[in-house]
Tab-separated table of C-alpha atoms and ligand atoms in Angstrom:
chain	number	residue	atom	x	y	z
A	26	UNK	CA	0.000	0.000	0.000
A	27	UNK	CA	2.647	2.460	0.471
A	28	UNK	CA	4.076	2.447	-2.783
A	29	UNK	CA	0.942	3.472	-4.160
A	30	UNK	CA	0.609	6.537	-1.438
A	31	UNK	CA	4.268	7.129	-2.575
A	32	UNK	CA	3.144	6.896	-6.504
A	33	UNK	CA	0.488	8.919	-5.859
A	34	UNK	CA	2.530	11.568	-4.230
A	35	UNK	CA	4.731	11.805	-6.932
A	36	UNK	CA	2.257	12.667	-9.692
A	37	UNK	CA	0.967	15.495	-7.652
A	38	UNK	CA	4.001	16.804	-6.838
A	39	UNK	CA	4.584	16.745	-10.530
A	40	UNK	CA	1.906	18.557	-11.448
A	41	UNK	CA	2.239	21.363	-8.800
A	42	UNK	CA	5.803	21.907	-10.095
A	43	UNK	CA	4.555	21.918	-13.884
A	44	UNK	CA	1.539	24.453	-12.843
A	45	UNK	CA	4.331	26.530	-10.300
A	46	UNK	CA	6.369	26.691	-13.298
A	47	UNK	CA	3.872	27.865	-15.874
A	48	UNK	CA	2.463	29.811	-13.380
A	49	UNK	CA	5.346	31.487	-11.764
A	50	UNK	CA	5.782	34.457	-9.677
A	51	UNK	CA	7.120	36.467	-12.649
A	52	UNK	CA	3.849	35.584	-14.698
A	53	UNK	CA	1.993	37.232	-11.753
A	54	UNK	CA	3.793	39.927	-11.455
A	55	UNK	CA	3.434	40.616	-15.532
A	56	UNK	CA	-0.093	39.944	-15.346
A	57	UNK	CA	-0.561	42.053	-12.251
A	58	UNK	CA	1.644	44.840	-14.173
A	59	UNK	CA	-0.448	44.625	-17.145
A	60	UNK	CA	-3.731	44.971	-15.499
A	61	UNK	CA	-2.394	48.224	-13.272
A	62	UNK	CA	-1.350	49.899	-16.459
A	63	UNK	CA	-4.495	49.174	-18.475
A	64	UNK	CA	-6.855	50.688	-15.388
A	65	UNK	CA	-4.551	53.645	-15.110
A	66	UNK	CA	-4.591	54.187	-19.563
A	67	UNK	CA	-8.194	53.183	-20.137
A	68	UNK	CA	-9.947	55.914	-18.027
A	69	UNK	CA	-7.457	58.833	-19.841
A	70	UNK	CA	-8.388	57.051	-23.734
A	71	UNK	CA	-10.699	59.982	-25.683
A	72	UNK	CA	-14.912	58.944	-26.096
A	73	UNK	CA	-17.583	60.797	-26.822
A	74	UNK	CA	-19.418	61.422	-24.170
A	75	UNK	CA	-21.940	63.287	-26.320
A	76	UNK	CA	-24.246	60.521	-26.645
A	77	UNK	CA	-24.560	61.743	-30.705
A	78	UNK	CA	-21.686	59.643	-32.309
A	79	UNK	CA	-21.939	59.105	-35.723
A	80	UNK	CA	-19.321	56.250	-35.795
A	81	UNK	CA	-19.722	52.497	-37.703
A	82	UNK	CA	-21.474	51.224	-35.188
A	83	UNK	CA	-24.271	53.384	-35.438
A	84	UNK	CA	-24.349	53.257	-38.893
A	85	UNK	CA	-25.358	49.606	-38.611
A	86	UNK	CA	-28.734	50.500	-36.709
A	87	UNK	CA	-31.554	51.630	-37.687
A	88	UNK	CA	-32.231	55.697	-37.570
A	89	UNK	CA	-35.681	56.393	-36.419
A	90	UNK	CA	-38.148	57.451	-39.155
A	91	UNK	CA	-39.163	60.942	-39.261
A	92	UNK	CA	-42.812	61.168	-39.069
A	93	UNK	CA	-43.539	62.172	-42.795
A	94	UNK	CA	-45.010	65.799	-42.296
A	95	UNK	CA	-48.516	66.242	-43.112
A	96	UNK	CA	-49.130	68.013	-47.096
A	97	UNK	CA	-51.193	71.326	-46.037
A	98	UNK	CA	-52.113	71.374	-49.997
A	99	UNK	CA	-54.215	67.799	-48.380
A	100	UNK	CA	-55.498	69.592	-45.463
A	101	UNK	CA	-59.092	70.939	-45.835
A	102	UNK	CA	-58.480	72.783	-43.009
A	103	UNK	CA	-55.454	74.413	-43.948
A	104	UNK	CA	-55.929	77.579	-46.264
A	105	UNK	CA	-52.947	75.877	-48.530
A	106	UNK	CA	-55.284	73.282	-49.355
A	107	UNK	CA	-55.818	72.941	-53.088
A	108	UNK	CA	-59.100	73.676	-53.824
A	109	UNK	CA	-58.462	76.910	-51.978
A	110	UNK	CA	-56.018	78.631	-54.677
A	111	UNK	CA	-58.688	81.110	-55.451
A	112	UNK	CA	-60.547	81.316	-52.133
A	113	UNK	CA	-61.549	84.660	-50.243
A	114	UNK	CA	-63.201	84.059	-46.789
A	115	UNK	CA	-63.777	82.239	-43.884
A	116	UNK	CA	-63.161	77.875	-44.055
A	117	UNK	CA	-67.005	76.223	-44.148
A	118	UNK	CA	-65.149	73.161	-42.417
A	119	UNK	CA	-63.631	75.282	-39.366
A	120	UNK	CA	-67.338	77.150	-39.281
A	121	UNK	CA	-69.592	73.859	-38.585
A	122	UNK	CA	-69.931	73.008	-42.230
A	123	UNK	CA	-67.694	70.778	-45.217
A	124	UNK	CA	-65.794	71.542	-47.831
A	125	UNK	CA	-69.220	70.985	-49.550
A	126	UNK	CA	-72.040	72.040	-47.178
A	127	UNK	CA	-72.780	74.865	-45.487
A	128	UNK	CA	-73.210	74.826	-41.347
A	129	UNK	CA	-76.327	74.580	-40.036
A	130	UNK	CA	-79.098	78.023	-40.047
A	131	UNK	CA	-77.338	79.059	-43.059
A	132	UNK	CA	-77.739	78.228	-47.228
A	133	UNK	CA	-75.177	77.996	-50.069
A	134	UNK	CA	-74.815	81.405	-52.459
A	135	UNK	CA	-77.401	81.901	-55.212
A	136	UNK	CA	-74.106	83.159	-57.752
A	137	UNK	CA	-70.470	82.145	-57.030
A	138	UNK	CA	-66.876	82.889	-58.154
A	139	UNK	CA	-65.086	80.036	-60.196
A	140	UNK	CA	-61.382	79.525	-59.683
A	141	UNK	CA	-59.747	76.836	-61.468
A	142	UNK	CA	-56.671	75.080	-59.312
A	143	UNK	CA	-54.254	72.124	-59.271
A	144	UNK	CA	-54.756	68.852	-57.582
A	145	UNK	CA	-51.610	67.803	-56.551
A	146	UNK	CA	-52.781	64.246	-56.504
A	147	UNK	CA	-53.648	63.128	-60.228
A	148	UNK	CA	-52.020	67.035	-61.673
A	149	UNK	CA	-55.163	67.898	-63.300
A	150	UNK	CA	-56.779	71.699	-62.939
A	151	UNK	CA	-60.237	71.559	-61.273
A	152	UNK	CA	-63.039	74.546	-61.334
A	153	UNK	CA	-64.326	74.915	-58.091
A	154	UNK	CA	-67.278	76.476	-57.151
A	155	UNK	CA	-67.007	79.357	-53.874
A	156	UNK	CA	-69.967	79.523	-52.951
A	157	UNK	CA	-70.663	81.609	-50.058
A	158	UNK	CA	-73.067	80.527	-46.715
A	159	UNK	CA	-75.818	83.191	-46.138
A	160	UNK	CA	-77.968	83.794	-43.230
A	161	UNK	CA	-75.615	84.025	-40.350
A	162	UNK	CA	-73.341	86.800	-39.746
A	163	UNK	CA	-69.222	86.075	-40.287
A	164	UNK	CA	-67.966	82.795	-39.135
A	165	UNK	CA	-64.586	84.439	-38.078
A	166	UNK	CA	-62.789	81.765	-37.917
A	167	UNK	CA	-60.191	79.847	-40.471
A	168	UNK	CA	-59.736	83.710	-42.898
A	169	UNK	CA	-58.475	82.738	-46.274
A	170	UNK	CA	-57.104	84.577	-49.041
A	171	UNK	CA	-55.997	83.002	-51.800
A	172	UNK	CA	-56.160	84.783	-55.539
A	173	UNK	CA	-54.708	82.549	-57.921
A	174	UNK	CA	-55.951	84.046	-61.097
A	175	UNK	CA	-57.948	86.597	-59.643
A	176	UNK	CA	-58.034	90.180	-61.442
A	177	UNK	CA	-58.993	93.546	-60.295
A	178	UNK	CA	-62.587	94.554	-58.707
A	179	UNK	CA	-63.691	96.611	-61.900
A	180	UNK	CA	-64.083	92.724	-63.206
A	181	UNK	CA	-67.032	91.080	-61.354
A	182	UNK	CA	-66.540	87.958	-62.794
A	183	UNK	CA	-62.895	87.777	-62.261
A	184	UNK	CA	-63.309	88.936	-58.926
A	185	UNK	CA	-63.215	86.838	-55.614
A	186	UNK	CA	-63.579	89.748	-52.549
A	187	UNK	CA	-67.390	89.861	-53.273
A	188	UNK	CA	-70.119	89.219	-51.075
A	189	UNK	CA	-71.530	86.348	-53.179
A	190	UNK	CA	-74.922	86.411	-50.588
A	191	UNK	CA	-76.176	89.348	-52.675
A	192	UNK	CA	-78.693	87.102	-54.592
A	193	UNK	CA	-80.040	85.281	-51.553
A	194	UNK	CA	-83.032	86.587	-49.268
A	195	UNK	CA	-80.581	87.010	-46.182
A	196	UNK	CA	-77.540	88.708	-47.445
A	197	UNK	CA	-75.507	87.690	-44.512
A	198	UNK	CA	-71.914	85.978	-45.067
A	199	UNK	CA	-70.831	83.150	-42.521
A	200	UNK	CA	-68.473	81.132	-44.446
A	201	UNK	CA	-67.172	79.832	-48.282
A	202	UNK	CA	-67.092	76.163	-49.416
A	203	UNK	CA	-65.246	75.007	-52.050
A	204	UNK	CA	-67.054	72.558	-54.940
A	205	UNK	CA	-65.831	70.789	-57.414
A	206	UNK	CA	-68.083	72.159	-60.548
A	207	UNK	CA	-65.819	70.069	-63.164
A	208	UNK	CA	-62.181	69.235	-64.768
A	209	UNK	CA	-60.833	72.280	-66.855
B	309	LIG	N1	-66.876	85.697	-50.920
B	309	LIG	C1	-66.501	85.964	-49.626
B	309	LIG	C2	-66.655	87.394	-49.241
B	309	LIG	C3	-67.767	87.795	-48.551
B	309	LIG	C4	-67.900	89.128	-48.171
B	309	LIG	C5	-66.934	90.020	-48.545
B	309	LIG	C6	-65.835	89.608	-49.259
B	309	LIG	C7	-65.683	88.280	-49.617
């Protein structure tokens, strides 16, 4: 039995020399060293600290979509809206009403002024109808004034700044809608 306590023995002290000499005091001491140095270099090594870098690894994710910003020309309730290119008033769709009806207590011009504009969607030029809401005094709210093709007052029919209520019984202006009256 003893000469396998003695074999025994002898492998392990075998080992613990092989792992004392791969493992020496000097390899320690170099490992130790190199550690040291790299905590006392790391902290002084220039980063941006700005939180905006534009370096490769950002490139590689995804930027955030800008919301795509609404088209006023789209907008009914915009005075850039594209039926509006010729229209002098107050918005029928901020007033209660549509781009097509008039609000409620109140009925659609007799006459109207015809302007002919751009749809931005399918680049055809539209006349529309802007015909005034009668019966109610102004609106006030939503004031457009657009004059794409409109001439001087000595014109009527060129004209948009007229009171287009003048035919009805109430001659009382609230608001202006804007109809499509055909393709030009
Ligand atoms: N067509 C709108 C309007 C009404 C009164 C005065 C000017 C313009």
């Amino acid at each position: 039995m003893r000469w396998l306590f003695k074999l025994i023995d002898r492998h392990a002290e075998h080992g613990v020399r092989q792992m004392a000499h791969r493992h020496g005091r000097r390899s320690l001491l170099a490992r130790l060293g190199v550690a040291l140095v790299g905590g006392a270099v790391l902290p002084m090594l220039p980063f941006d600290r700005s939180g905006q870098s534009s370096g490769a690894a950002h490139a590689a994710e995804p930027s955030p979509r800008k919301a795509a910003k609404p088209d006023p020309r789209e907008d009914p309730l915009q005075c850039e809206y594209w039926r509006y290119c010729a229209f002098d008033g107050y918005l029928c769709t901020c007033c209660g009403g549509s781009l097509t009806q008039c609000p409620p207590g109140t009925e659609a011009s007799k006459v109207s002024w015809i302007g002919t504009c751009l749809n931005p969607q399918d680049g055809r030029q539209y006349l529309v109808s802007y015909n005034d809401c009668c019966g109610k005094g102004s609106c006030g709210e939503c004031l457009c004034n657009n004059n794409e093709r409109e001439r001087p007052g000595y014109r009527l029919g060129v004209h948009n700044d007229i009171n287009w209520c003048m035919a009805n019984t109430s001659p009382m202006f609230h608001c202006t809608t804007a109809i499509i009256a055909g393709v030009a």
